[in-house]
Amino acid sequence: MSALLFVACTPAATPCRSVAECERLDGRRVRIVGVYRALPHPKGAVRGETTPVLARVDLDAAGPYLEPFWSARAARGADELRRLDGKRVRVTGVFHKTQPRNPEDPPHAEAMGGPCLSSVEGLALDE
């Protein structure tokens, strides 16, 4: 009797170098290289809260946020924000042209914010 071996493979991430290129890859796993920006949460910024808690990676224009705003994973650690702000990084994740809806929201609710990467992995300095 022969044994079958199943290997789970994660599909390779498609590199994208511009926001327009990433938009064409909406919903797909991508790898981007850009400048890390530490930012306050948009709702907090309206109230004058300027402490960075979110991050985005800028490409040729304002790039995707790291995780949708509603996700607990969107809140980046203070050490990461301080260490990477303004530096060139590479990151892999699923690109969303529009942030996905919060699954806990009612069906009529709309997503807020611009593009984002979800399922972020491999965030590192681009050396």
Coordinates of N, CA and C in Angstrom, one line a residue:
M1 N 0.8 -1.2 0.0 CA 0.0 0.0 0.0 C 0.9 1.2 0.0
S2 N 0.6 2.2 -0.9 CA 1.4 3.4 -1.0 C 0.8 4.5 -0.2
A3 N 1.6 5.3 0.4 CA 1.1 6.5 1.1 C 1.1 7.7 0.3
L4 N 0.1 8.5 0.4 CA 0.0 9.8 -0.3 C 0.5 10.9 0.6
L5 N 1.3 11.8 0.1 CA 1.8 12.9 0.9 C 1.2 14.2 0.3
F6 N 0.4 14.9 1.1 CA -0.1 16.2 0.7 C 0.6 17.3 1.4
V7 N 1.1 18.2 0.6 CA 1.8 19.4 1.0 C 1.0 20.6 0.8
A8 N 0.7 21.3 1.9 CA 0.0 22.6 1.7 C 1.0 23.6 1.2
C9 N 0.6 24.3 0.1 CA 1.5 25.3 -0.4 C 0.8 26.6 -0.4
T10 N 1.5 27.6 0.1 CA 0.9 29.0 0.0 C 1.4 29.5 -1.3
P11 N 0.4 30.1 -2.1 CA 0.8 30.6 -3.4 C 1.8 31.7 -3.2
A12 N 2.7 31.8 -4.2 CA 3.7 32.9 -4.2 C 3.0 34.2 -4.2
A13 N 3.5 35.2 -3.5 CA 3.0 36.6 -3.5 C 3.5 37.2 -4.8
T14 N 2.5 38.0 -5.4 CA 2.8 38.7 -6.6 C 3.4 40.1 -6.2
P15 N 4.6 40.4 -6.8 CA 5.1 41.7 -6.4 C 4.3 42.8 -7.1
C16 N 4.1 43.9 -6.4 CA 3.4 45.1 -7.0 C 4.2 46.3 -6.5
R17 N 4.5 47.2 -7.5 CA 5.4 48.3 -7.3 C 4.7 49.7 -7.2
S18 N 3.4 49.7 -7.5 CA 2.7 51.0 -7.5 C 1.3 50.7 -7.0
V19 N 0.6 51.8 -6.6 CA -0.8 51.6 -6.1 C -1.7 51.1 -7.2
A20 N -1.5 51.7 -8.4 CA -2.4 51.2 -9.5 C -2.1 49.7 -9.8
E21 N -0.9 49.3 -9.8 CA -0.6 47.9 -10.0 C -1.2 47.0 -8.9
C22 N -1.2 47.4 -7.7 CA -1.8 46.7 -6.6 C -3.3 46.6 -6.8
E23 N -3.9 47.7 -7.2 CA -5.3 47.8 -7.4 C -5.8 46.7 -8.4
R24 N -5.0 46.4 -9.4 CA -5.3 45.4 -10.4 C -5.2 44.0 -9.7
L25 N -4.6 43.9 -8.6 CA -4.4 42.6 -7.9 C -5.3 42.5 -6.7
D26 N -6.4 43.3 -6.7 CA -7.4 43.3 -5.6 C -7.8 41.9 -5.2
G27 N -7.6 41.6 -3.9 CA -8.0 40.3 -3.3 C -6.9 39.2 -3.5
R28 N -5.8 39.6 -4.0 CA -4.7 38.6 -4.2 C -3.6 38.9 -3.2
R29 N -2.8 37.9 -2.9 CA -1.6 38.0 -2.1 C -0.5 38.7 -2.8
V30 N 0.0 39.8 -2.3 CA 1.0 40.6 -2.9 C 2.2 40.8 -2.0
R31 N 3.3 41.2 -2.6 CA 4.5 41.6 -1.9 C 4.8 43.0 -2.3
I32 N 4.9 43.9 -1.4 CA 5.2 45.3 -1.7 C 6.5 45.8 -1.0
V33 N 7.1 46.8 -1.6 CA 8.3 47.4 -1.0 C 8.0 48.9 -1.0
G34 N 8.0 49.6 0.2 CA 7.7 51.0 0.2 C 8.1 51.6 1.5
V35 N 7.7 52.8 1.8 CA 8.1 53.5 3.0 C 7.0 53.4 4.1
Y36 N 7.4 52.8 5.2 CA 6.5 52.6 6.4 C 6.2 54.0 7.0
R37 N 4.9 54.2 7.2 CA 4.4 55.5 7.8 C 3.6 55.1 9.1
A38 N 4.0 55.6 10.2 CA 3.3 55.5 11.5 C 2.2 56.6 11.5
L39 N 0.9 56.2 11.8 CA -0.1 57.2 11.7 C -1.1 57.1 12.9
P40 N -1.8 58.2 13.3 CA -2.8 58.0 14.2 C -4.0 57.4 13.6
H41 N -4.9 56.8 14.4 CA -6.2 56.3 13.8 C -7.0 57.5 13.3
P42 N -7.6 57.4 12.1 CA -8.4 58.5 11.6 C -9.5 59.0 12.5
K43 N -10.1 58.1 13.2 CA -11.2 58.6 14.2 C -10.5 59.4 15.3
G44 N -9.4 58.9 15.8 CA -8.7 59.6 16.9 C -8.1 61.0 16.4
A45 N -7.6 61.0 15.1 CA -7.1 62.3 14.6 C -8.1 63.4 14.5
V46 N -9.4 63.0 14.3 CA -10.5 64.0 14.3 C -10.6 64.6 15.7
R47 N -10.4 63.8 16.7 CA -10.5 64.3 18.1 C -9.1 64.9 18.6
G48 N -8.1 65.0 17.7 CA -6.9 65.6 18.1 C -5.9 64.6 18.7
E49 N -6.2 63.3 18.6 CA -5.3 62.3 19.1 C -4.2 62.0 18.0
T50 N -3.0 62.4 18.3 CA -2.0 62.3 17.3 C -1.0 61.1 17.5
T51 N -1.1 60.3 18.6 CA -0.2 59.2 18.8 C -0.4 58.2 17.7
P52 N 0.7 57.8 17.1 CA 0.6 56.8 16.0 C 0.2 55.4 16.6
V53 N -0.8 54.8 15.9 CA -1.2 53.5 16.3 C -1.4 52.6 15.1
L54 N -1.5 53.2 13.9 CA -1.7 52.4 12.7 C -0.4 52.6 11.8
A55 N -0.3 51.8 10.7 CA 0.7 52.1 9.8 C 0.2 51.8 8.4
R56 N 0.9 52.4 7.4 CA 0.6 52.1 6.0 C 2.0 52.1 5.4
V57 N 2.0 51.5 4.2 CA 3.3 51.4 3.4 C 3.0 52.2 2.1
D58 N 3.7 53.3 2.0 CA 3.5 54.1 0.8 C 4.4 53.6 -0.3
L59 N 3.8 53.6 -1.5 CA 4.5 53.2 -2.7 C 4.8 54.5 -3.5
D60 N 4.2 54.6 -4.7 CA 4.3 55.8 -5.5 C 3.4 56.9 -5.0
A61 N 2.4 56.5 -4.2 CA 1.4 57.4 -3.6 C 1.1 56.8 -2.2
A62 N 0.1 57.3 -1.5 CA -0.3 56.8 -0.2 C -0.7 55.3 -0.4
G63 N 0.0 54.4 0.2 CA -0.2 53.0 0.0 C -1.2 52.4 1.0
P64 N -1.2 51.1 1.0 CA -2.2 50.4 1.8 C -1.8 50.4 3.3
Y65 N -2.9 50.5 4.1 CA -2.8 50.3 5.6 C -2.4 48.9 5.9
L66 N -1.8 48.6 7.0 CA -1.5 47.3 7.4 C -2.7 46.8 8.3
E67 N -3.5 46.0 7.7 CA -4.7 45.5 8.2 C -5.9 46.5 8.2
P68 N -7.1 46.0 8.1 CA -8.3 46.9 8.1 C -8.4 47.6 9.5
F69 N -9.0 48.8 9.5 CA -9.1 49.6 10.7 C -9.7 48.8 11.9
W70 N -10.8 48.0 11.6 CA -11.5 47.3 12.6 C -10.8 46.1 13.2
S71 N -9.8 45.7 12.6 CA -9.0 44.5 13.1 C -8.1 44.8 14.2
A72 N -8.1 44.0 15.2 CA -7.1 44.2 16.3 C -5.7 44.2 15.8
R73 N -5.4 43.5 14.7 CA -4.1 43.4 14.1 C -3.7 44.8 13.5
A74 N -4.6 45.7 13.3 CA -4.3 47.0 12.7 C -3.5 47.9 13.7
A75 N -3.7 47.7 15.0 CA -2.9 48.4 16.0 C -1.5 47.8 16.1
R76 N -0.6 48.6 15.6 CA 0.8 48.2 15.5 C 1.5 48.5 16.9
G77 N 2.5 47.7 17.2 CA 3.2 47.9 18.5 C 4.0 49.2 18.5
A78 N 4.1 49.8 19.6 CA 4.9 51.1 19.7 C 6.3 50.9 19.3
D79 N 6.9 49.8 19.6 CA 8.3 49.5 19.1 C 8.4 49.5 17.6
E80 N 7.5 48.7 17.0 CA 7.5 48.6 15.5 C 7.3 50.0 14.9
L81 N 6.3 50.8 15.4 CA 6.0 52.1 14.9 C 7.2 53.0 14.9
R82 N 7.9 53.0 16.1 CA 9.1 53.8 16.3 C 10.3 53.3 15.4
R83 N 10.5 52.0 15.4 CA 11.6 51.4 14.7 C 11.5 51.6 13.2
L84 N 10.3 51.4 12.6 CA 10.2 51.4 11.1 C 9.7 52.7 10.5
D85 N 9.2 53.6 11.3 CA 8.6 54.9 10.7 C 9.6 55.5 9.8
G86 N 9.2 55.8 8.5 CA 10.1 56.5 7.6 C 11.1 55.6 6.9
K87 N 11.1 54.4 7.2 CA 12.1 53.4 6.6 C 11.5 52.6 5.5
R88 N 12.3 52.1 4.6 CA 11.9 51.3 3.5 C 11.7 49.9 4.0
V89 N 10.5 49.3 3.8 CA 10.2 48.0 4.3 C 9.6 47.1 3.1
R90 N 9.6 45.8 3.4 CA 8.9 44.9 2.5 C 7.9 44.1 3.3
V91 N 6.8 43.9 2.7 CA 5.7 43.2 3.4 C 4.8 42.4 2.4
T92 N 4.3 41.3 2.9 CA 3.4 40.5 2.1 C 2.0 40.4 2.8
G93 N 1.0 40.4 2.0 CA -0.4 40.3 2.6 C -1.4 40.3 1.4
V94 N -2.6 40.2 1.8 CA -3.7 40.2 0.8 C -4.1 41.7 0.5
F95 N -4.0 42.1 -0.7 CA -4.3 43.5 -1.0 C -5.8 43.7 -1.2
H96 N -6.4 44.7 -0.6 CA -7.8 45.1 -0.8 C -7.8 46.5 -1.2
K97 N -8.4 46.8 -2.4 CA -8.6 48.1 -2.9 C -9.4 49.0 -1.9
T98 N -10.4 48.3 -1.3 CA -11.3 49.0 -0.3 C -11.2 48.0 0.9
Q99 N -11.1 48.6 2.1 CA -11.0 47.7 3.3 C -12.2 46.8 3.4
P100 N -12.0 45.5 3.7 CA -13.1 44.6 3.8 C -14.0 45.0 5.0
R101 N -15.3 44.7 4.8 CA -16.3 45.0 5.9 C -15.9 44.2 7.2
N102 N -16.2 44.8 8.3 CA -16.1 44.1 9.6 C -17.2 43.0 9.6
P103 N -16.8 41.7 9.8 CA -17.8 40.7 9.8 C -18.8 40.8 11.0
E104 N -18.5 41.7 11.9 CA -19.5 41.9 13.1 C -20.4 43.0 12.8
D105 N -20.2 43.8 11.7 CA -21.1 44.9 11.4 C -22.4 44.3 10.8
P106 N -23.5 45.1 10.9 CA -24.7 44.7 10.2 C -24.6 44.7 8.7
P107 N -25.4 44.0 7.9 CA -25.2 43.8 6.5 C -25.2 45.1 5.7
H108 N -25.9 46.1 6.2 CA -26.0 47.4 5.5 C -24.8 48.3 5.8
A109 N -23.9 48.0 6.7 CA -22.7 48.8 7.0 C -21.7 48.8 5.9
E110 N -21.0 49.9 5.7 CA -20.0 50.0 4.7 C -18.6 50.0 5.3
A111 N -17.6 49.6 4.6 CA -16.3 49.6 5.1 C -15.7 51.0 5.0
M112 N -14.9 51.4 5.9 CA -14.3 52.7 5.9 C -12.8 52.6 5.6
G113 N -12.2 53.6 5.0 CA -10.8 53.7 4.8 C -10.4 53.3 3.4
G114 N -9.2 53.6 3.1 CA -8.6 53.3 1.7 C -8.1 51.8 1.7
P115 N -7.2 51.6 0.8 CA -6.7 50.3 0.6 C -5.9 49.7 1.8
C116 N -5.9 48.4 1.9 CA -5.2 47.8 3.0 C -4.6 46.5 2.6
L117 N -3.7 46.0 3.4 CA -3.2 44.6 3.3 C -3.8 43.9 4.5
S118 N -4.4 42.7 4.3 CA -4.8 41.9 5.4 C -3.9 40.7 5.5
S119 N -4.0 39.9 6.5 CA -3.2 38.8 6.7 C -1.7 39.1 6.5
V120 N -1.3 40.2 7.1 CA 0.1 40.7 6.9 C 1.1 39.7 7.5
E121 N 2.1 39.5 6.7 CA 3.2 38.6 7.1 C 4.5 39.1 6.6
G122 N 5.6 38.8 7.2 CA 6.9 39.1 6.7 C 7.2 40.5 6.6
L123 N 6.7 41.4 7.6 CA 7.1 42.8 7.6 C 8.5 42.9 8.1
A124 N 9.4 43.5 7.2 CA 10.8 43.6 7.6 C 11.4 44.8 6.8
L125 N 12.5 45.3 7.4 CA 13.3 46.3 6.7 C 13.8 45.8 5.3
D126 N 13.8 46.6 4.3 CA 14.2 46.2 3.0 C 15.7 46.6 2.9
E127 N 16.6 45.7 3.2 CA 18.0 46.0 3.3 C 18.7 45.6 2.0

